[in-house]
Amino acid sequence: MAGSAFPLCKTSFLFCLSGYLNVTGLDFSKEQLSVASSRQHLRAKACYKNIEWVEGNALELPFPGSYFDAITIGYGLRNVVDKPKAMREMYRVVKPGCRICVLDFNKSAQPLTTSFQEWMIDNIVVPVATGYGLGKDYEYLRSSINEFLTGKELEKLALESGFSNGKHYEISGGLMGILVATR
Ligand SMILES: C[S@@+](CC[C@H](N)C(=O)[O-])C[C@H]1O[C@@H](n2cnc3c(N)ncnc32)[C@H](O)[C@@H]1O
């Protein structure tokens, strides 16, 4: 399960219970959950029906241990204050042998990719967002990517959090990245 498979997602976390028919989405923002829920109702496919939205903190997930078959988080971990704790919580609630998938902007080790990413944010992302009255919401992107972890650091964090393996894949020409880790 990857974030892109759930375009309706406006929450930080999606958890999957025994197949994709039971999915739980979590965020600590009521507003985000309400957008997610309204988008869900616009979708006709059956797989969008069984999604439950939960208001909760990624640092203290309101679920028992070894509960979910898969977890995906999209553009969320970068925004969580205590990233190691959020990773440990995902480790706790995913079943042994199952995977988590962390999609986010990639903090590249390549200066050229970083320059291009910064150019895109300054010249496309923020101006377009400004056109929608959301410029302020996106101005933090550059600094938050800069303060985020590189792919190698995310792999190391996965192991330190207890996962048996962690592999980071660069996508979209290195602008984005996905960490896949198995408990
Ligand atoms: C950039 S938004 C991404 C939202 C959505 N995944 C998307 O792609 O549109 C980051 C989200 O992380 C949520 N968030 C940050 N820290 C959190 C925490 N500790 N627990 C739950 N949600 C958190 C924020 O409320 C916000 O909705």
JSON list of N, CA and C in Angstrom, two decimals, residues 33-110:
[
{"chain": "A", "resi": 33, "resn": "LEU", "atom": "N", "xyz": [-8.94, 15.56, 8.66]},
{"chain": "A", "resi": 33, "resn": "LEU", "atom": "CA", "xyz": [-9.81, 14.38, 8.66]},
{"chain": "A", "resi": 33, "resn": "LEU", "atom": "C", "xyz": [-11.14, 14.68, 7.97]},
{"chain": "A", "resi": 34, "resn": "SER", "atom": "N", "xyz": [-11.60, 15.90, 8.15]},
{"chain": "A", "resi": 34, "resn": "SER", "atom": "CA", "xyz": [-12.88, 16.24, 7.54]},
{"chain": "A", "resi": 34, "resn": "SER", "atom": "C", "xyz": [-12.73, 16.35, 6.01]},
{"chain": "A", "resi": 35, "resn": "VAL", "atom": "N", "xyz": [-11.60, 16.87, 5.52]},
{"chain": "A", "resi": 35, "resn": "VAL", "atom": "CA", "xyz": [-11.36, 16.90, 4.05]},
{"chain": "A", "resi": 35, "resn": "VAL", "atom": "C", "xyz": [-11.27, 15.48, 3.52]},
{"chain": "A", "resi": 36, "resn": "ALA", "atom": "N", "xyz": [-10.54, 14.62, 4.25]},
{"chain": "A", "resi": 36, "resn": "ALA", "atom": "CA", "xyz": [-10.38, 13.22, 3.81]},
{"chain": "A", "resi": 36, "resn": "ALA", "atom": "C", "xyz": [-11.73, 12.53, 3.72]},
{"chain": "A", "resi": 37, "resn": "SER", "atom": "N", "xyz": [-12.54, 12.74, 4.74]},
{"chain": "A", "resi": 37, "resn": "SER", "atom": "CA", "xyz": [-13.84, 12.08, 4.77]},
{"chain": "A", "resi": 37, "resn": "SER", "atom": "C", "xyz": [-14.73, 12.58, 3.64]},
{"chain": "A", "resi": 38, "resn": "SER", "atom": "N", "xyz": [-14.69, 13.88, 3.37]},
{"chain": "A", "resi": 38, "resn": "SER", "atom": "CA", "xyz": [-15.56, 14.39, 2.30]},
{"chain": "A", "resi": 38, "resn": "SER", "atom": "C", "xyz": [-15.09, 13.87, 0.94]},
{"chain": "A", "resi": 39, "resn": "ARG", "atom": "N", "xyz": [-13.78, 13.73, 0.74]},
{"chain": "A", "resi": 39, "resn": "ARG", "atom": "CA", "xyz": [-13.29, 13.17, -0.54]},
{"chain": "A", "resi": 39, "resn": "ARG", "atom": "C", "xyz": [-13.65, 11.70, -0.68]},
{"chain": "A", "resi": 40, "resn": "GLN", "atom": "N", "xyz": [-13.61, 11.02, 0.44]},
{"chain": "A", "resi": 40, "resn": "GLN", "atom": "CA", "xyz": [-13.93, 9.58, 0.43]},
{"chain": "A", "resi": 40, "resn": "GLN", "atom": "C", "xyz": [-15.34, 9.38, -0.13]},
{"chain": "A", "resi": 41, "resn": "HIS", "atom": "N", "xyz": [-16.26, 10.24, 0.27]},
{"chain": "A", "resi": 41, "resn": "HIS", "atom": "CA", "xyz": [-17.66, 10.05, -0.14]},
{"chain": "A", "resi": 41, "resn": "HIS", "atom": "C", "xyz": [-17.88, 10.37, -1.62]},
{"chain": "A", "resi": 42, "resn": "LEU", "atom": "N", "xyz": [-16.87, 11.01, -2.26]},
{"chain": "A", "resi": 42, "resn": "LEU", "atom": "CA", "xyz": [-17.00, 11.30, -3.70]},
{"chain": "A", "resi": 42, "resn": "LEU", "atom": "C", "xyz": [-16.57, 10.10, -4.54]},
{"chain": "A", "resi": 43, "resn": "ARG", "atom": "N", "xyz": [-15.94, 9.11, -3.90]},
{"chain": "A", "resi": 43, "resn": "ARG", "atom": "CA", "xyz": [-15.41, 7.95, -4.64]},
{"chain": "A", "resi": 43, "resn": "ARG", "atom": "C", "xyz": [-16.43, 6.83, -4.68]},
{"chain": "A", "resi": 44, "resn": "ALA", "atom": "N", "xyz": [-16.55, 6.22, -5.86]},
{"chain": "A", "resi": 44, "resn": "ALA", "atom": "CA", "xyz": [-17.57, 5.17, -6.01]},
{"chain": "A", "resi": 44, "resn": "ALA", "atom": "C", "xyz": [-17.05, 3.77, -5.69]},
{"chain": "A", "resi": 45, "resn": "LYS", "atom": "N", "xyz": [-15.73, 3.53, -5.89]},
{"chain": "A", "resi": 45, "resn": "LYS", "atom": "CA", "xyz": [-15.21, 2.17, -5.74]},
{"chain": "A", "resi": 45, "resn": "LYS", "atom": "C", "xyz": [-15.38, 1.63, -4.32]},
{"chain": "A", "resi": 46, "resn": "ALA", "atom": "N", "xyz": [-15.60, 0.32, -4.25]},
{"chain": "A", "resi": 46, "resn": "ALA", "atom": "CA", "xyz": [-15.84, -0.32, -2.96]},
{"chain": "A", "resi": 46, "resn": "ALA", "atom": "C", "xyz": [-14.67, -0.13, -1.99]},
{"chain": "A", "resi": 47, "resn": "CYS", "atom": "N", "xyz": [-13.44, -0.10, -2.53]},
{"chain": "A", "resi": 47, "resn": "CYS", "atom": "CA", "xyz": [-12.28, -0.01, -1.64]},
{"chain": "A", "resi": 47, "resn": "CYS", "atom": "C", "xyz": [-12.22, 1.31, -0.88]},
{"chain": "A", "resi": 48, "resn": "TYR", "atom": "N", "xyz": [-13.00, 2.31, -1.31]},
{"chain": "A", "resi": 48, "resn": "TYR", "atom": "CA", "xyz": [-13.01, 3.58, -0.59]},
{"chain": "A", "resi": 48, "resn": "TYR", "atom": "C", "xyz": [-14.06, 3.62, 0.52]},
{"chain": "A", "resi": 49, "resn": "LYS", "atom": "N", "xyz": [-14.87, 2.56, 0.59]},
{"chain": "A", "resi": 49, "resn": "LYS", "atom": "CA", "xyz": [-16.00, 2.60, 1.53]},
{"chain": "A", "resi": 49, "resn": "LYS", "atom": "C", "xyz": [-15.57, 2.34, 2.97]},
{"chain": "A", "resi": 50, "resn": "ASN", "atom": "N", "xyz": [-14.73, 1.32, 3.15]},
{"chain": "A", "resi": 50, "resn": "ASN", "atom": "CA", "xyz": [-14.42, 0.90, 4.52]},
{"chain": "A", "resi": 50, "resn": "ASN", "atom": "C", "xyz": [-13.19, 1.61, 5.09]},
{"chain": "A", "resi": 51, "resn": "ILE", "atom": "N", "xyz": [-13.25, 2.91, 5.12]},
{"chain": "A", "resi": 51, "resn": "ILE", "atom": "CA", "xyz": [-12.15, 3.67, 5.72]},
{"chain": "A", "resi": 51, "resn": "ILE", "atom": "C", "xyz": [-12.71, 4.40, 6.93]},
{"chain": "A", "resi": 52, "resn": "GLU", "atom": "N", "xyz": [-12.04, 4.19, 8.05]},
{"chain": "A", "resi": 52, "resn": "GLU", "atom": "CA", "xyz": [-12.45, 4.85, 9.28]},
{"chain": "A", "resi": 52, "resn": "GLU", "atom": "C", "xyz": [-11.42, 5.92, 9.61]},
{"chain": "A", "resi": 53, "resn": "TRP", "atom": "N", "xyz": [-11.90, 7.11, 9.94]},
{"chain": "A", "resi": 53, "resn": "TRP", "atom": "CA", "xyz": [-10.98, 8.22, 10.23]},
{"chain": "A", "resi": 53, "resn": "TRP", "atom": "C", "xyz": [-10.86, 8.40, 11.74]},
{"chain": "A", "resi": 54, "resn": "VAL", "atom": "N", "xyz": [-9.64, 8.45, 12.21]},
{"chain": "A", "resi": 54, "resn": "VAL", "atom": "CA", "xyz": [-9.40, 8.53, 13.66]},
{"chain": "A", "resi": 54, "resn": "VAL", "atom": "C", "xyz": [-8.55, 9.76, 13.97]},
{"chain": "A", "resi": 55, "resn": "GLU", "atom": "N", "xyz": [-9.01, 10.54, 14.94]},
{"chain": "A", "resi": 55, "resn": "GLU", "atom": "CA", "xyz": [-8.20, 11.69, 15.39]},
{"chain": "A", "resi": 55, "resn": "GLU", "atom": "C", "xyz": [-7.21, 11.15, 16.42]},
{"chain": "A", "resi": 56, "resn": "GLY", "atom": "N", "xyz": [-5.93, 11.28, 16.14]},
{"chain": "A", "resi": 56, "resn": "GLY", "atom": "CA", "xyz": [-4.96, 10.71, 17.09]},
{"chain": "A", "resi": 56, "resn": "GLY", "atom": "C", "xyz": [-3.56, 11.21, 16.82]},
{"chain": "A", "resi": 57, "resn": "ASN", "atom": "N", "xyz": [-2.69, 10.93, 17.77]},
{"chain": "A", "resi": 57, "resn": "ASN", "atom": "CA", "xyz": [-1.31, 11.41, 17.71]},
{"chain": "A", "resi": 57, "resn": "ASN", "atom": "C", "xyz": [-0.38, 10.29, 17.23]},
{"chain": "A", "resi": 58, "resn": "ALA", "atom": "N", "xyz": [0.43, 10.61, 16.22]},
{"chain": "A", "resi": 58, "resn": "ALA", "atom": "CA", "xyz": [1.38, 9.63, 15.68]},
{"chain": "A", "resi": 58, "resn": "ALA", "atom": "C", "xyz": [2.38, 9.18, 16.74]},
{"chain": "A", "resi": 59, "resn": "LEU", "atom": "N", "xyz": [2.53, 9.98, 17.79]},
{"chain": "A", "resi": 59, "resn": "LEU", "atom": "CA", "xyz": [3.52, 9.65, 18.81]},
{"chain": "A", "resi": 59, "resn": "LEU", "atom": "C", "xyz": [2.94, 8.76, 19.91]},
{"chain": "A", "resi": 60, "resn": "GLU", "atom": "N", "xyz": [1.63, 8.64, 19.90]},
{"chain": "A", "resi": 60, "resn": "GLU", "atom": "CA", "xyz": [0.96, 7.73, 20.85]},
{"chain": "A", "resi": 60, "resn": "GLU", "atom": "C", "xyz": [-0.23, 7.13, 20.13]},
{"chain": "A", "resi": 61, "resn": "LEU", "atom": "N", "xyz": [0.04, 6.21, 19.22]},
{"chain": "A", "resi": 61, "resn": "LEU", "atom": "CA", "xyz": [-1.03, 5.66, 18.38]},
{"chain": "A", "resi": 61, "resn": "LEU", "atom": "C", "xyz": [-2.08, 4.94, 19.24]},
{"chain": "A", "resi": 62, "resn": "PRO", "atom": "N", "xyz": [-3.34, 5.24, 19.01]},
{"chain": "A", "resi": 62, "resn": "PRO", "atom": "CA", "xyz": [-4.41, 4.67, 19.85]},
{"chain": "A", "resi": 62, "resn": "PRO", "atom": "C", "xyz": [-4.82, 3.27, 19.39]},
{"chain": "A", "resi": 63, "resn": "PHE", "atom": "N", "xyz": [-3.84, 2.40, 19.17]},
{"chain": "A", "resi": 63, "resn": "PHE", "atom": "CA", "xyz": [-4.11, 1.04, 18.70]},
{"chain": "A", "resi": 63, "resn": "PHE", "atom": "C", "xyz": [-3.26, 0.05, 19.50]},
{"chain": "A", "resi": 64, "resn": "PRO", "atom": "N", "xyz": [-3.75, -1.20, 19.62]},
{"chain": "A", "resi": 64, "resn": "PRO", "atom": "CA", "xyz": [-2.94, -2.21, 20.31]},
{"chain": "A", "resi": 64, "resn": "PRO", "atom": "C", "xyz": [-1.73, -2.63, 19.47]},
{"chain": "A", "resi": 65, "resn": "GLY", "atom": "N", "xyz": [-0.79, -3.33, 20.08]},
{"chain": "A", "resi": 65, "resn": "GLY", "atom": "CA", "xyz": [0.40, -3.82, 19.37]},
{"chain": "A", "resi": 65, "resn": "GLY", "atom": "C", "xyz": [0.03, -4.88, 18.34]},
{"chain": "A", "resi": 66, "resn": "SER", "atom": "N", "xyz": [0.88, -5.00, 17.30]},
{"chain": "A", "resi": 66, "resn": "SER", "atom": "CA", "xyz": [0.73, -6.04, 16.26]},
{"chain": "A", "resi": 66, "resn": "SER", "atom": "C", "xyz": [-0.70, -6.09, 15.71]},
{"chain": "A", "resi": 67, "resn": "TYR", "atom": "N", "xyz": [-1.23, -4.95, 15.31]},
{"chain": "A", "resi": 67, "resn": "TYR", "atom": "CA", "xyz": [-2.64, -4.84, 14.97]},
{"chain": "A", "resi": 67, "resn": "TYR", "atom": "C", "xyz": [-2.89, -4.76, 13.46]},
{"chain": "A", "resi": 68, "resn": "PHE", "atom": "N", "xyz": [-1.99, -4.08, 12.72]},
{"chain": "A", "resi": 68, "resn": "PHE", "atom": "CA", "xyz": [-2.25, -3.80, 11.30]},
{"chain": "A", "resi": 68, "resn": "PHE", "atom": "C", "xyz": [-1.39, -4.66, 10.36]},
{"chain": "A", "resi": 69, "resn": "ASP", "atom": "N", "xyz": [-1.96, -4.92, 9.17]},
{"chain": "A", "resi": 69, "resn": "ASP", "atom": "CA", "xyz": [-1.23, -5.69, 8.15]},
{"chain": "A", "resi": 69, "resn": "ASP", "atom": "C", "xyz": [-0.28, -4.81, 7.34]},
{"chain": "A", "resi": 70, "resn": "ALA", "atom": "N", "xyz": [-0.52, -3.53, 7.32]},
{"chain": "A", "resi": 70, "resn": "ALA", "atom": "CA", "xyz": [0.35, -2.60, 6.59]},
{"chain": "A", "resi": 70, "resn": "ALA", "atom": "C", "xyz": [0.07, -1.19, 7.08]},
{"chain": "A", "resi": 71, "resn": "ILE", "atom": "N", "xyz": [1.09, -0.34, 6.96]},
{"chain": "A", "resi": 71, "resn": "ILE", "atom": "CA", "xyz": [0.92, 1.07, 7.33]},
{"chain": "A", "resi": 71, "resn": "ILE", "atom": "C", "xyz": [1.58, 1.92, 6.26]},
{"chain": "A", "resi": 72, "resn": "THR", "atom": "N", "xyz": [0.92, 3.00, 5.86]},
{"chain": "A", "resi": 72, "resn": "THR", "atom": "CA", "xyz": [1.58, 3.94, 4.97]},
{"chain": "A", "resi": 72, "resn": "THR", "atom": "C", "xyz": [1.38, 5.35, 5.53]},
{"chain": "A", "resi": 73, "resn": "ILE", "atom": "N", "xyz": [2.39, 6.17, 5.39]},
{"chain": "A", "resi": 73, "resn": "ILE", "atom": "CA", "xyz": [2.33, 7.56, 5.85]},
{"chain": "A", "resi": 73, "resn": "ILE", "atom": "C", "xyz": [2.85, 8.44, 4.71]},
{"chain": "A", "resi": 74, "resn": "GLY", "atom": "N", "xyz": [2.06, 9.43, 4.32]},
{"chain": "A", "resi": 74, "resn": "GLY", "atom": "CA", "xyz": [2.43, 10.27, 3.18]},
{"chain": "A", "resi": 74, "resn": "GLY", "atom": "C", "xyz": [2.65, 11.71, 3.60]},
{"chain": "A", "resi": 75, "resn": "TYR", "atom": "N", "xyz": [3.84, 12.22, 3.40]},
{"chain": "A", "resi": 75, "resn": "TYR", "atom": "CA", "xyz": [4.20, 13.61, 3.72]},
{"chain": "A", "resi": 75, "resn": "TYR", "atom": "C", "xyz": [3.85, 13.92, 5.18]},
{"chain": "A", "resi": 76, "resn": "GLY", "atom": "N", "xyz": [4.03, 12.91, 6.02]},
{"chain": "A", "resi": 76, "resn": "GLY", "atom": "CA", "xyz": [3.68, 13.06, 7.43]},
{"chain": "A", "resi": 76, "resn": "GLY", "atom": "C", "xyz": [4.89, 12.99, 8.34]},
{"chain": "A", "resi": 77, "resn": "LEU", "atom": "N", "xyz": [5.75, 11.99, 8.14]},
{"chain": "A", "resi": 77, "resn": "LEU", "atom": "CA", "xyz": [6.87, 11.80, 9.08]},
{"chain": "A", "resi": 77, "resn": "LEU", "atom": "C", "xyz": [7.74, 13.05, 9.16]},
{"chain": "A", "resi": 78, "resn": "ARG", "atom": "N", "xyz": [7.94, 13.72, 8.03]},
{"chain": "A", "resi": 78, "resn": "ARG", "atom": "CA", "xyz": [8.76, 14.95, 8.01]},
{"chain": "A", "resi": 78, "resn": "ARG", "atom": "C", "xyz": [8.18, 16.01, 8.94]},
{"chain": "A", "resi": 79, "resn": "ASN", "atom": "N", "xyz": [6.86, 15.95, 9.12]},
{"chain": "A", "resi": 79, "resn": "ASN", "atom": "CA", "xyz": [6.19, 16.97, 9.94]},
{"chain": "A", "resi": 79, "resn": "ASN", "atom": "C", "xyz": [6.03, 16.56, 11.40]},
{"chain": "A", "resi": 80, "resn": "VAL", "atom": "N", "xyz": [6.37, 15.33, 11.72]},
{"chain": "A", "resi": 80, "resn": "VAL", "atom": "CA", "xyz": [6.23, 14.88, 13.11]},
{"chain": "A", "resi": 80, "resn": "VAL", "atom": "C", "xyz": [7.45, 15.35, 13.90]},
{"chain": "A", "resi": 81, "resn": "VAL", "atom": "N", "xyz": [7.20, 15.86, 15.09]},
{"chain": "A", "resi": 81, "resn": "VAL", "atom": "CA", "xyz": [8.29, 16.45, 15.88]},
{"chain": "A", "resi": 81, "resn": "VAL", "atom": "C", "xyz": [9.32, 15.40, 16.27]},
{"chain": "A", "resi": 82, "resn": "ASP", "atom": "N", "xyz": [8.85, 14.26, 16.80]},
{"chain": "A", "resi": 82, "resn": "ASP", "atom": "CA", "xyz": [9.77, 13.22, 17.28]},
{"chain": "A", "resi": 82, "resn": "ASP", "atom": "C", "xyz": [9.72, 12.02, 16.31]},
{"chain": "A", "resi": 83, "resn": "LYS", "atom": "N", "xyz": [10.58, 12.07, 15.29]},
{"chain": "A", "resi": 83, "resn": "LYS", "atom": "CA", "xyz": [10.54, 11.04, 14.24]},
{"chain": "A", "resi": 83, "resn": "LYS", "atom": "C", "xyz": [10.88, 9.64, 14.76]},
{"chain": "A", "resi": 84, "resn": "PRO", "atom": "N", "xyz": [11.91, 9.49, 15.61]},
{"chain": "A", "resi": 84, "resn": "PRO", "atom": "CA", "xyz": [12.19, 8.15, 16.14]},
{"chain": "A", "resi": 84, "resn": "PRO", "atom": "C", "xyz": [11.01, 7.56, 16.89]},
{"chain": "A", "resi": 85, "resn": "LYS", "atom": "N", "xyz": [10.30, 8.41, 17.66]},
{"chain": "A", "resi": 85, "resn": "LYS", "atom": "CA", "xyz": [9.16, 7.89, 18.42]},
{"chain": "A", "resi": 85, "resn": "LYS", "atom": "C", "xyz": [8.04, 7.47, 17.47]},
{"chain": "A", "resi": 86, "resn": "ALA", "atom": "N", "xyz": [7.80, 8.26, 16.42]},
{"chain": "A", "resi": 86, "resn": "ALA", "atom": "CA", "xyz": [6.76, 7.90, 15.45]},
{"chain": "A", "resi": 86, "resn": "ALA", "atom": "C", "xyz": [7.10, 6.57, 14.76]},
{"chain": "A", "resi": 87, "resn": "MET", "atom": "N", "xyz": [8.38, 6.37, 14.46]},
{"chain": "A", "resi": 87, "resn": "MET", "atom": "CA", "xyz": [8.79, 5.10, 13.83]},
{"chain": "A", "resi": 87, "resn": "MET", "atom": "C", "xyz": [8.60, 3.94, 14.81]},
{"chain": "A", "resi": 88, "resn": "ARG", "atom": "N", "xyz": [8.92, 4.16, 16.07]},
{"chain": "A", "resi": 88, "resn": "ARG", "atom": "CA", "xyz": [8.75, 3.09, 17.07]},
{"chain": "A", "resi": 88, "resn": "ARG", "atom": "C", "xyz": [7.28, 2.73, 17.25]},
{"chain": "A", "resi": 89, "resn": "GLU", "atom": "N", "xyz": [6.42, 3.76, 17.16]},
{"chain": "A", "resi": 89, "resn": "GLU", "atom": "CA", "xyz": [4.99, 3.50, 17.27]},
{"chain": "A", "resi": 89, "resn": "GLU", "atom": "C", "xyz": [4.49, 2.69, 16.08]},
{"chain": "A", "resi": 90, "resn": "MET", "atom": "N", "xyz": [4.98, 3.01, 14.88]},
{"chain": "A", "resi": 90, "resn": "MET", "atom": "CA", "xyz": [4.55, 2.23, 13.70]},
{"chain": "A", "resi": 90, "resn": "MET", "atom": "C", "xyz": [5.04, 0.79, 13.83]},
{"chain": "A", "resi": 91, "resn": "TYR", "atom": "N", "xyz": [6.27, 0.64, 14.34]},
{"chain": "A", "resi": 91, "resn": "TYR", "atom": "CA", "xyz": [6.81, -0.71, 14.57]},
{"chain": "A", "resi": 91, "resn": "TYR", "atom": "C", "xyz": [5.90, -1.47, 15.54]},
{"chain": "A", "resi": 92, "resn": "ARG", "atom": "N", "xyz": [5.46, -0.79, 16.57]},
{"chain": "A", "resi": 92, "resn": "ARG", "atom": "CA", "xyz": [4.65, -1.46, 17.61]},
{"chain": "A", "resi": 92, "resn": "ARG", "atom": "C", "xyz": [3.32, -1.96, 17.04]},
{"chain": "A", "resi": 93, "resn": "VAL", "atom": "N", "xyz": [2.66, -1.14, 16.20]},
{"chain": "A", "resi": 93, "resn": "VAL", "atom": "CA", "xyz": [1.28, -1.51, 15.80]},
{"chain": "A", "resi": 93, "resn": "VAL", "atom": "C", "xyz": [1.21, -2.34, 14.53]},
{"chain": "A", "resi": 94, "resn": "VAL", "atom": "N", "xyz": [2.31, -2.45, 13.77]},
{"chain": "A", "resi": 94, "resn": "VAL", "atom": "CA", "xyz": [2.27, -3.31, 12.57]},
{"chain": "A", "resi": 94, "resn": "VAL", "atom": "C", "xyz": [2.58, -4.75, 12.99]},
{"chain": "A", "resi": 95, "resn": "LYS", "atom": "N", "xyz": [1.97, -5.72, 12.28]},
{"chain": "A", "resi": 95, "resn": "LYS", "atom": "CA", "xyz": [2.19, -7.12, 12.66]},
{"chain": "A", "resi": 95, "resn": "LYS", "atom": "C", "xyz": [3.59, -7.58, 12.27]},
{"chain": "A", "resi": 96, "resn": "PRO", "atom": "N", "xyz": [4.16, -8.54, 12.99]},
{"chain": "A", "resi": 96, "resn": "PRO", "atom": "CA", "xyz": [5.47, -9.08, 12.61]},
{"chain": "A", "resi": 96, "resn": "PRO", "atom": "C", "xyz": [5.42, -9.61, 11.18]},
{"chain": "A", "resi": 97, "resn": "GLY", "atom": "N", "xyz": [6.47, -9.34, 10.41]},
{"chain": "A", "resi": 97, "resn": "GLY", "atom": "CA", "xyz": [6.54, -9.80, 9.01]},
{"chain": "A", "resi": 97, "resn": "GLY", "atom": "C", "xyz": [5.85, -8.84, 8.05]},
{"chain": "A", "resi": 98, "resn": "CYS", "atom": "N", "xyz": [5.14, -7.84, 8.58]},
{"chain": "A", "resi": 98, "resn": "CYS", "atom": "CA", "xyz": [4.42, -6.89, 7.70]},
{"chain": "A", "resi": 98, "resn": "CYS", "atom": "C", "xyz": [5.22, -5.60, 7.53]},
{"chain": "A", "resi": 99, "resn": "ARG", "atom": "N", "xyz": [4.76, -4.76, 6.58]},
{"chain": "A", "resi": 99, "resn": "ARG", "atom": "CA", "xyz": [5.56, -3.61, 6.17]},
{"chain": "A", "resi": 99, "resn": "ARG", "atom": "C", "xyz": [4.92, -2.26, 6.44]},
{"chain": "A", "resi": 100, "resn": "ILE", "atom": "N", "xyz": [5.80, -1.29, 6.58]},
{"chain": "A", "resi": 100, "resn": "ILE", "atom": "CA", "xyz": [5.35, 0.11, 6.59]},
{"chain": "A", "resi": 100, "resn": "ILE", "atom": "C", "xyz": [5.99, 0.80, 5.38]},
{"chain": "A", "resi": 101, "resn": "CYS", "atom": "N", "xyz": [5.35, 1.85, 4.92]},
{"chain": "A", "resi": 101, "resn": "CYS", "atom": "CA", "xyz": [5.83, 2.56, 3.74]},
{"chain": "A", "resi": 101, "resn": "CYS", "atom": "C", "xyz": [5.75, 4.06, 4.02]},
{"chain": "A", "resi": 102, "resn": "VAL", "atom": "N", "xyz": [6.87, 4.74, 3.95]},
{"chain": "A", "resi": 102, "resn": "VAL", "atom": "CA", "xyz": [6.93, 6.17, 4.30]},
{"chain": "A", "resi": 102, "resn": "VAL", "atom": "C", "xyz": [7.25, 6.98, 3.05]},
{"chain": "A", "resi": 103, "resn": "LEU", "atom": "N", "xyz": [6.25, 7.71, 2.55]},
{"chain": "A", "resi": 103, "resn": "LEU", "atom": "CA", "xyz": [6.46, 8.53, 1.36]},
{"chain": "A", "resi": 103, "resn": "LEU", "atom": "C", "xyz": [6.69, 9.97, 1.79]},
{"chain": "A", "resi": 104, "resn": "ASP", "atom": "N", "xyz": [7.70, 10.61, 1.20]},
{"chain": "A", "resi": 104, "resn": "ASP", "atom": "CA", "xyz": [7.92, 12.02, 1.52]},
{"chain": "A", "resi": 104, "resn": "ASP", "atom": "C", "xyz": [8.85, 12.67, 0.50]},
{"chain": "A", "resi": 105, "resn": "PHE", "atom": "N", "xyz": [9.07, 13.96, 0.65]},
{"chain": "A", "resi": 105, "resn": "PHE", "atom": "CA", "xyz": [10.10, 14.61, -0.15]},
{"chain": "A", "resi": 105, "resn": "PHE", "atom": "C", "xyz": [11.42, 13.94, 0.19]},
{"chain": "A", "resi": 106, "resn": "ASN", "atom": "N", "xyz": [12.27, 13.83, -0.82]},
{"chain": "A", "resi": 106, "resn": "ASN", "atom": "CA", "xyz": [13.57, 13.22, -0.61]},
{"chain": "A", "resi": 106, "resn": "ASN", "atom": "C", "xyz": [14.60, 14.29, -0.24]},
{"chain": "A", "resi": 107, "resn": "LYS", "atom": "N", "xyz": [15.30, 14.06, 0.88]},
{"chain": "A", "resi": 107, "resn": "LYS", "atom": "CA", "xyz": [16.44, 14.94, 1.18]},
{"chain": "A", "resi": 107, "resn": "LYS", "atom": "C", "xyz": [17.63, 14.32, 0.47]},
{"chain": "A", "resi": 108, "resn": "SER", "atom": "N", "xyz": [17.90, 14.82, -0.72]},
{"chain": "A", "resi": 108, "resn": "SER", "atom": "CA", "xyz": [18.90, 14.19, -1.57]},
{"chain": "A", "resi": 108, "resn": "SER", "atom": "C", "xyz": [20.33, 14.45, -1.10]},
{"chain": "A", "resi": 109, "resn": "ALA", "atom": "N", "xyz": [21.20, 13.49, -1.40]},
{"chain": "A", "resi": 109, "resn": "ALA", "atom": "CA", "xyz": [22.62, 13.67, -1.12]},
{"chain": "A", "resi": 109, "resn": "ALA", "atom": "C", "xyz": [23.31, 14.30, -2.34]},
{"chain": "A", "resi": 110, "resn": "GLN", "atom": "N", "xyz": [22.56, 14.48, -3.43]},
{"chain": "A", "resi": 110, "resn": "GLN", "atom": "CA", "xyz": [23.11, 15.06, -4.67]},
{"chain": "A", "resi": 110, "resn": "GLN", "atom": "C", "xyz": [22.83, 16.56, -4.71]}
]
